[in-house]
Coordinates of C-alpha atoms and ligand atoms in Angstrom, one line a residue:
M1 CA -5.1 -17.4 -23.0
R2 CA -3.2 -14.1 -22.6
P3 CA -0.2 -14.8 -20.3
A4 CA -0.3 -11.6 -18.4
H5 CA -0.8 -12.3 -14.6
A6 CA -0.3 -10.9 -11.3
H7 CA 0.6 -13.7 -8.8
I8 CA -0.1 -12.9 -5.3
D9 CA 2.1 -14.7 -2.7
L10 CA -0.1 -14.8 0.5
D11 CA 2.7 -16.3 2.5
A12 CA 4.9 -13.4 1.8
L13 CA 2.1 -11.1 3.0
R14 CA 1.9 -13.0 6.2
H15 CA 5.6 -12.9 6.6
N16 CA 5.7 -9.1 6.1
Y17 CA 2.8 -8.6 8.5
R18 CA 4.6 -10.6 11.2
L19 CA 7.7 -8.6 10.5
A20 CA 5.9 -5.4 10.9
R21 CA 4.5 -6.3 14.2
S22 CA 7.7 -7.7 15.6
R23 CA 9.7 -4.7 14.5
H24 CA 7.1 -2.3 16.1
G25 CA 5.8 -4.2 19.1
G26 CA 2.2 -3.9 20.2
R27 CA -0.6 -4.4 17.7
A28 CA -0.8 -3.7 14.0
L29 CA -3.6 -2.7 11.7
A30 CA -3.0 -4.2 8.3
V31 CA -3.7 -1.3 5.9
V32 CA -5.8 -2.9 3.0
K33 CA -7.2 0.3 1.5
A34 CA -7.4 0.8 -2.3
N35 CA -8.1 -3.0 -2.7
A36 CA -5.0 -3.9 -0.6
Y37 CA -2.8 -1.6 -2.8
G38 CA -4.0 -3.4 -5.8
H39 CA -3.5 -6.9 -4.5
G40 CA -7.2 -7.7 -3.7
A41 CA -8.6 -6.7 -0.4
I42 CA -10.7 -9.7 0.4
P43 CA -8.1 -12.5 -0.3
C44 CA -5.4 -10.4 1.4
A45 CA -7.5 -9.7 4.5
Q46 CA -8.6 -13.4 4.6
A47 CA -5.0 -14.5 4.4
L48 CA -4.2 -12.5 7.4
A49 CA -7.4 -13.3 9.4
D50 CA -5.8 -15.6 11.9
I51 CA -2.8 -13.3 12.7
A52 CA -4.0 -9.8 12.0
D53 CA -5.1 -7.6 15.1
G54 CA -7.2 -5.5 12.7
Y55 CA -7.4 -3.7 9.4
A56 CA -7.5 -0.2 8.1
V57 CA -9.3 1.0 4.9
A58 CA -9.9 4.5 3.6
F59 CA -13.7 4.7 3.6
L60 CA -16.9 2.9 4.6
D61 CA -17.6 0.9 1.5
E62 CA -14.1 -0.7 1.7
A63 CA -14.9 -1.8 5.2
L64 CA -18.5 -3.0 4.2
A65 CA -16.8 -5.3 1.5
L66 CA -14.6 -6.9 4.2
R67 CA -17.4 -7.4 6.6
A68 CA -19.5 -9.0 3.8
A69 CA -16.6 -11.3 3.2
G70 CA -16.7 -12.5 6.7
I71 CA -13.9 -10.4 8.3
T72 CA -14.9 -9.8 11.9
A73 CA -11.8 -8.3 13.3
P74 CA -11.7 -4.5 14.0
I75 CA -11.6 -2.4 10.8
L76 CA -10.6 1.3 11.1
I77 CA -12.0 3.8 8.6
L78 CA -9.1 6.2 7.9
E79 CA -11.0 9.0 6.5
G80 CA -13.8 8.6 9.0
V81 CA -17.4 8.9 8.1
F82 CA -19.0 11.3 5.6
D83 CA -22.5 11.7 7.1
A84 CA -24.9 10.5 9.9
A85 CA -26.1 7.5 7.8
E86 CA -22.5 6.3 7.5
L87 CA -22.0 6.8 11.2
A88 CA -25.0 4.6 11.9
T89 CA -23.8 1.9 9.6
A90 CA -20.3 2.0 11.1
A91 CA -21.7 1.6 14.5
A92 CA -23.9 -1.2 13.6
L93 CA -21.0 -3.1 12.0
Q94 CA -18.7 -2.3 14.8
L95 CA -16.3 -0.5 12.6
W96 CA -13.7 2.0 14.1
I97 CA -13.7 5.5 12.8
V98 CA -11.1 8.2 12.6
V99 CA -12.4 11.5 13.7
H100 CA -10.1 14.2 12.2
H101 CA -12.3 17.3 11.8
E102 CA -14.9 19.4 13.5
E103 CA -17.9 18.2 11.3
Q104 CA -17.2 14.6 12.3
L105 CA -17.2 15.7 16.0
R106 CA -20.5 17.3 15.5
M107 CA -22.0 14.3 13.9
L108 CA -21.1 12.3 16.9
E109 CA -22.6 14.8 19.2
A110 CA -25.8 14.9 17.2
A111 CA -26.0 11.0 16.9
P112 CA -29.0 9.3 18.4
A113 CA -28.6 7.6 21.7
G114 CA -27.7 4.0 21.3
I115 CA -24.9 4.6 18.7
S116 CA -21.5 3.7 20.1
V117 CA -18.3 3.6 18.1
E118 CA -14.7 3.2 18.8
A119 CA -13.0 6.5 17.7
W120 CA -9.4 7.3 16.6
L121 CA -8.8 11.0 17.3
K122 CA -6.4 12.3 14.7
I123 CA -4.1 15.1 15.5
N124 CA -2.2 17.2 12.8
S125 CA 1.4 17.2 13.9
G126 CA 2.8 18.8 10.8
M127 CA 1.4 17.2 7.7
N128 CA -1.3 19.8 7.5
R129 CA -3.7 17.6 5.6
A130 CA -6.2 16.0 8.1
G131 CA -6.5 16.2 11.9
F132 CA -7.1 18.6 14.7
A133 CA -4.7 21.3 15.5
P134 CA -2.4 20.4 18.5
A135 CA -4.1 23.1 20.6
D136 CA -7.4 21.5 19.9
A137 CA -6.4 17.9 20.8
L138 CA -7.5 18.1 24.5
P139 CA -10.9 20.0 23.7
A140 CA -11.8 17.5 20.9
W141 CA -10.9 14.6 23.2
Q142 CA -13.2 16.0 25.9
R143 CA -16.0 16.4 23.5
L144 CA -15.7 12.8 22.3
C145 CA -15.7 11.7 26.0
H146 CA -18.8 13.8 26.7
C147 CA -20.8 13.0 23.7
G148 CA -21.7 9.5 25.0
R149 CA -21.4 8.0 21.7
V150 CA -17.8 6.9 21.8
S151 CA -16.7 3.6 23.6
N152 CA -13.0 4.0 23.3
I153 CA -10.5 6.6 22.1
T154 CA -7.1 6.0 20.4
L155 CA -4.9 9.0 19.6
M156 CA -3.2 9.1 16.3
T157 CA -1.2 11.1 13.9
H158 CA 0.3 10.7 10.4
F159 CA 3.8 11.4 9.2
A160 CA 4.6 13.4 6.0
R161 CA 8.3 12.5 5.6
A162 CA 9.0 9.2 7.6
D163 CA 10.5 7.7 4.5
E164 CA 13.4 10.2 4.7
P165 CA 15.5 8.8 7.4
H166 CA 17.8 11.7 7.9
V167 CA 15.2 14.4 7.8
L168 CA 14.2 15.5 11.3
F169 CA 10.8 16.6 10.4
T170 CA 9.5 13.3 11.8
A171 CA 11.0 13.8 15.1
S172 CA 9.5 17.2 15.2
Q173 CA 6.0 15.6 14.3
I174 CA 6.5 13.1 17.3
D175 CA 7.4 15.9 19.6
T176 CA 4.4 18.0 18.5
F177 CA 2.1 15.0 19.0
E178 CA 3.6 14.3 22.4
T179 CA 3.1 17.7 23.6
A180 CA -0.4 18.1 22.3
T181 CA -1.6 14.9 24.0
A182 CA 0.5 14.8 27.2
A183 CA -2.6 15.2 29.3
I184 CA -4.7 12.7 27.5
P185 CA -4.8 9.1 28.5
G186 CA -5.3 6.2 26.1
P187 CA -3.5 4.1 23.4
R188 CA -1.6 5.8 20.6
S189 CA -0.9 5.1 16.9
L190 CA 1.9 7.0 14.9
A191 CA 3.7 4.6 12.7
N192 CA 3.1 4.0 9.0
S193 CA 5.4 1.6 7.2
A194 CA 8.4 3.8 7.0
A195 CA 8.1 4.6 10.8
V196 CA 7.8 0.9 11.6
L197 CA 11.0 0.3 9.8
G198 CA 12.9 3.6 10.4
W199 CA 11.6 5.4 13.5
P200 CA 11.5 3.4 16.6
A201 CA 10.8 6.6 18.6
A202 CA 7.4 6.6 16.9
H203 CA 6.5 3.0 18.1
R204 CA 3.5 3.1 20.4
D205 CA 0.4 0.8 21.0
W206 CA -0.6 0.4 17.4
A207 CA 1.3 0.3 14.0
R208 CA -0.5 1.0 10.8
P209 CA 1.6 -0.7 8.1
G210 CA 0.5 -0.5 4.5
I211 CA 3.1 -0.7 1.8
L212 CA 5.5 -2.9 3.7
L213 CA 2.9 -5.6 3.8
Y214 CA 3.2 -5.9 0.1
G215 CA 7.0 -6.1 0.3
A216 CA 8.1 -2.7 -0.9
N217 CA 10.3 -0.8 1.5
P218 CA 9.4 2.8 1.5
L219 CA 12.9 3.7 2.9
P220 CA 15.7 4.1 0.3
G221 CA 18.0 1.2 -0.3
A222 CA 17.6 -0.7 3.0
D223 CA 18.0 -4.5 3.1
D224 CA 14.8 -5.2 5.1
G225 CA 13.8 -8.8 5.0
L226 CA 10.6 -8.0 3.3
Q227 CA 9.2 -10.3 0.6
A228 CA 7.7 -9.3 -2.6
V229 CA 3.9 -10.2 -2.6
M230 CA 3.0 -9.4 -6.2
T231 CA 4.8 -10.8 -9.2
L232 CA 3.7 -9.1 -12.4
E233 CA 4.5 -11.3 -15.2
S234 CA 3.8 -12.3 -18.7
R235 CA 5.5 -14.0 -21.6
V236 CA 7.4 -13.3 -24.9
I237 CA 4.8 -13.8 -27.6
A238 CA 7.1 -13.0 -30.6
V239 CA 10.7 -12.2 -31.4
R240 CA 12.3 -10.2 -34.2
E241 CA 15.8 -9.0 -35.1
I242 CA 16.3 -5.4 -36.0
D243 CA 19.4 -3.9 -37.5
A244 CA 21.7 -1.2 -35.9
G245 CA 20.1 2.1 -36.3
A246 CA 16.6 0.9 -36.7
P247 CA 13.8 2.4 -34.6
L248 CA 11.5 0.5 -32.3
G249 CA 7.9 1.2 -31.3
Y250 CA 5.8 4.4 -30.9
G251 CA 7.7 7.5 -31.5
A252 CA 10.8 5.6 -32.4
R253 CA 12.0 6.5 -29.0
F254 CA 14.6 3.5 -29.0
H255 CA 17.1 3.1 -31.8
A256 CA 19.2 -0.1 -31.9
S257 CA 22.8 0.6 -31.3
R258 CA 23.6 -2.8 -32.6
R259 CA 21.8 -5.7 -34.2
T260 CA 19.1 -6.3 -31.6
R261 CA 16.8 -9.2 -30.8
V262 CA 13.6 -7.7 -29.6
G263 CA 11.1 -9.8 -27.5
L264 CA 7.5 -8.7 -27.7
V265 CA 5.7 -9.1 -24.3
A266 CA 1.9 -9.3 -23.6
M267 CA 1.8 -6.5 -21.1
G268 CA 1.1 -2.8 -21.5
Y269 CA -0.1 0.4 -19.8
A270 CA -3.6 -0.8 -19.9
D271 CA -2.5 -3.5 -17.5
G272 CA -1.0 -0.9 -15.2
Y273 CA 2.7 -1.2 -16.3
P274 CA 3.8 2.5 -16.4
R275 CA 4.1 4.1 -19.9
S276 CA 6.6 6.5 -18.4
A277 CA 9.1 3.5 -18.0
P278 CA 12.2 4.6 -20.0
D279 CA 14.5 2.4 -22.0
G280 CA 16.7 0.4 -19.6
T281 CA 14.0 -0.2 -17.1
P282 CA 14.8 -3.6 -15.5
V283 CA 12.9 -6.8 -16.3
A284 CA 13.9 -10.5 -15.9
V285 CA 13.5 -12.9 -18.8
D286 CA 13.4 -16.6 -17.6
G287 CA 15.2 -15.3 -14.6
A288 CA 18.0 -13.4 -16.3
A289 CA 18.4 -9.6 -16.1
S290 CA 17.3 -7.6 -19.2
A291 CA 15.7 -4.3 -20.0
L292 CA 12.7 -2.6 -21.4
I293 CA 13.4 -1.0 -24.9
G294 CA 11.0 1.1 -26.8
R295 CA 7.9 2.9 -25.6
V296 CA 5.3 0.8 -23.6
S297 CA 2.2 0.4 -25.6
M298 CA -1.4 -0.2 -24.3
D299 CA -1.2 -4.0 -24.6
M300 CA 2.4 -4.9 -25.3
L301 CA 5.9 -3.8 -24.5
T302 CA 9.3 -4.8 -25.9
V303 CA 12.4 -6.1 -24.2
D304 CA 16.0 -6.7 -25.2
L305 CA 16.8 -10.3 -25.8
T306 CA 20.1 -9.8 -27.6
D307 CA 22.4 -11.2 -24.8
L308 CA 19.8 -14.0 -24.0
P309 CA 20.0 -16.4 -27.0
A310 CA 18.1 -19.1 -25.2
A311 CA 15.1 -16.7 -24.7
G312 CA 12.3 -16.7 -27.2
P313 CA 8.6 -17.1 -27.7
G314 CA 7.1 -18.5 -24.4
S315 CA 9.9 -17.2 -22.2
R316 CA 8.6 -15.8 -18.8
V317 CA 9.0 -12.1 -18.3
E318 CA 8.9 -10.7 -14.8
L319 CA 8.1 -7.0 -14.7
W320 CA 8.3 -6.7 -11.0
G321 CA 8.4 -9.3 -8.1
P322 CA 11.2 -11.3 -6.3
Q323 CA 13.6 -10.8 -9.1
V324 CA 12.9 -7.2 -10.1
A325 CA 12.3 -5.0 -7.1
I326 CA 9.3 -2.8 -7.8
N327 CA 11.1 0.1 -6.2
R328 CA 13.7 0.0 -9.3
V329 CA 10.9 0.1 -11.7
A330 CA 9.1 2.9 -9.8
Q331 CA 12.3 4.9 -9.7
A332 CA 13.0 4.5 -13.4
A333 CA 9.4 5.5 -14.2
G334 CA 9.5 8.5 -11.9
T335 CA 6.8 7.3 -9.5
I336 CA 6.5 5.2 -6.3
A337 CA 5.7 1.5 -5.8
Y338 CA 2.3 2.5 -4.3
E339 CA 1.1 3.9 -7.4
L340 CA 2.4 1.1 -9.6
L341 CA 0.6 -1.5 -7.5
C342 CA -2.7 0.3 -7.1
N343 CA -2.8 0.6 -10.9
V344 CA -2.5 -3.1 -11.8
K345 CA -5.7 -4.2 -13.6
R346 CA -7.0 -6.3 -16.5
V347 CA -4.4 -9.1 -15.9
G348 CA -5.5 -12.4 -14.3
F349 CA -4.9 -12.6 -10.4
E350 CA -3.7 -15.8 -9.0
Y351 CA -3.4 -16.3 -5.3
H352 CA -0.9 -18.7 -3.8
R353 CA -0.8 -20.1 -0.2
R354 CA 1.6 -22.9 0.6
D355 CA -0.2 -24.1 3.7
E356 CA -3.7 -23.6 2.3
G357 CA -6.1 -26.1 3.7
L358 CA -4.0 -26.8 6.8
Ligands
PLP401 C1 -2.3 4.8 4.0 C2 -2.1 5.1 5.4 C3 -1.2 4.3 6.3 C4 -0.2 3.3 5.6 O1 0.7 4.0 4.9 P1 2.1 3.2 4.3 O2 3.1 4.2 4.0 O3 1.6 2.4 3.1 O4 2.6 2.3 5.4 C5 -1.0 4.6 7.5 N1 -1.8 5.5 8.1 C6 -2.7 6.3 7.4 C7 -3.5 7.4 8.1 C8 -2.8 6.1 6.1 O5 -3.7 6.9 5.4

């Protein structure tokens, strides 16, 4: 069997969720959109079921999958509903909906009597993507109150630059949100992962941690106590030696500067490992630091075993995980951990839980 796997450490996921909630205080929605950032939404949600205050997904179908899998806790739909039929389904399944634009307000006002949902009113405090303008916060809240279809209202906003600790844009967003909502009662939710870890001034009633649950710190360089949840790994399937000056792989991107032992690894961009990863991108071979050499192919990639004489066919290769921080791979490849994680596919997924069955 092909040795390419994603191991998912559900204890690490639980650790990270607890860390998020204790750093933030109050309650926390575990963000499991996009198949739990590539980790598997259902197993991840189930692993958190006894400790999570609730979940957040992007759209209705993601929530329906969780309900069908037996998740009974609150689930917030971050994009809200797209039409009246979705609103009716959301209400029937007691899903919570974000209301971020005029059309969604009108849907609620036009909904038949008997529909009742919990709404999160989203205010645009500076990201300028979704949400009501600050000046419209109070009128929108009043319309929600008066439409008779909303049981409870939470106020929320989302940060554009919370992952940049020294940039004051986040402080200005907090300020804009505070001013816009000063006259409105009810719980608040501001903090994504970066704000949970880096912006205590944004901590309110509800946190919305996503990426940190999966063990990747969105803030640069901080030692954070997070644990990697996914280990993407495979094995060396063949070894060859090439002479100094010899090319390696597609495009002959890499040329050996010395006689080089090349390990061929069963992992490629069709599995989600980034083709943009340059020579020198970190990997771990049987626990020892090494590096990618040569261009990543669809099904295979090559690593440098020259300084690891004990390594050979069958050696375990970690592409990211506890030994190779995914942020280092993302940085080398010119992307972010979010994208790498969401892209993992085709490999076998294995879920581990130490205390399973207890
Ligand atoms: C995705 C998302 C989050 C989680 O963001 P992270 O950076 O992964 O913590 C929180 N809030 C909203 C509105 C989102 O869309």
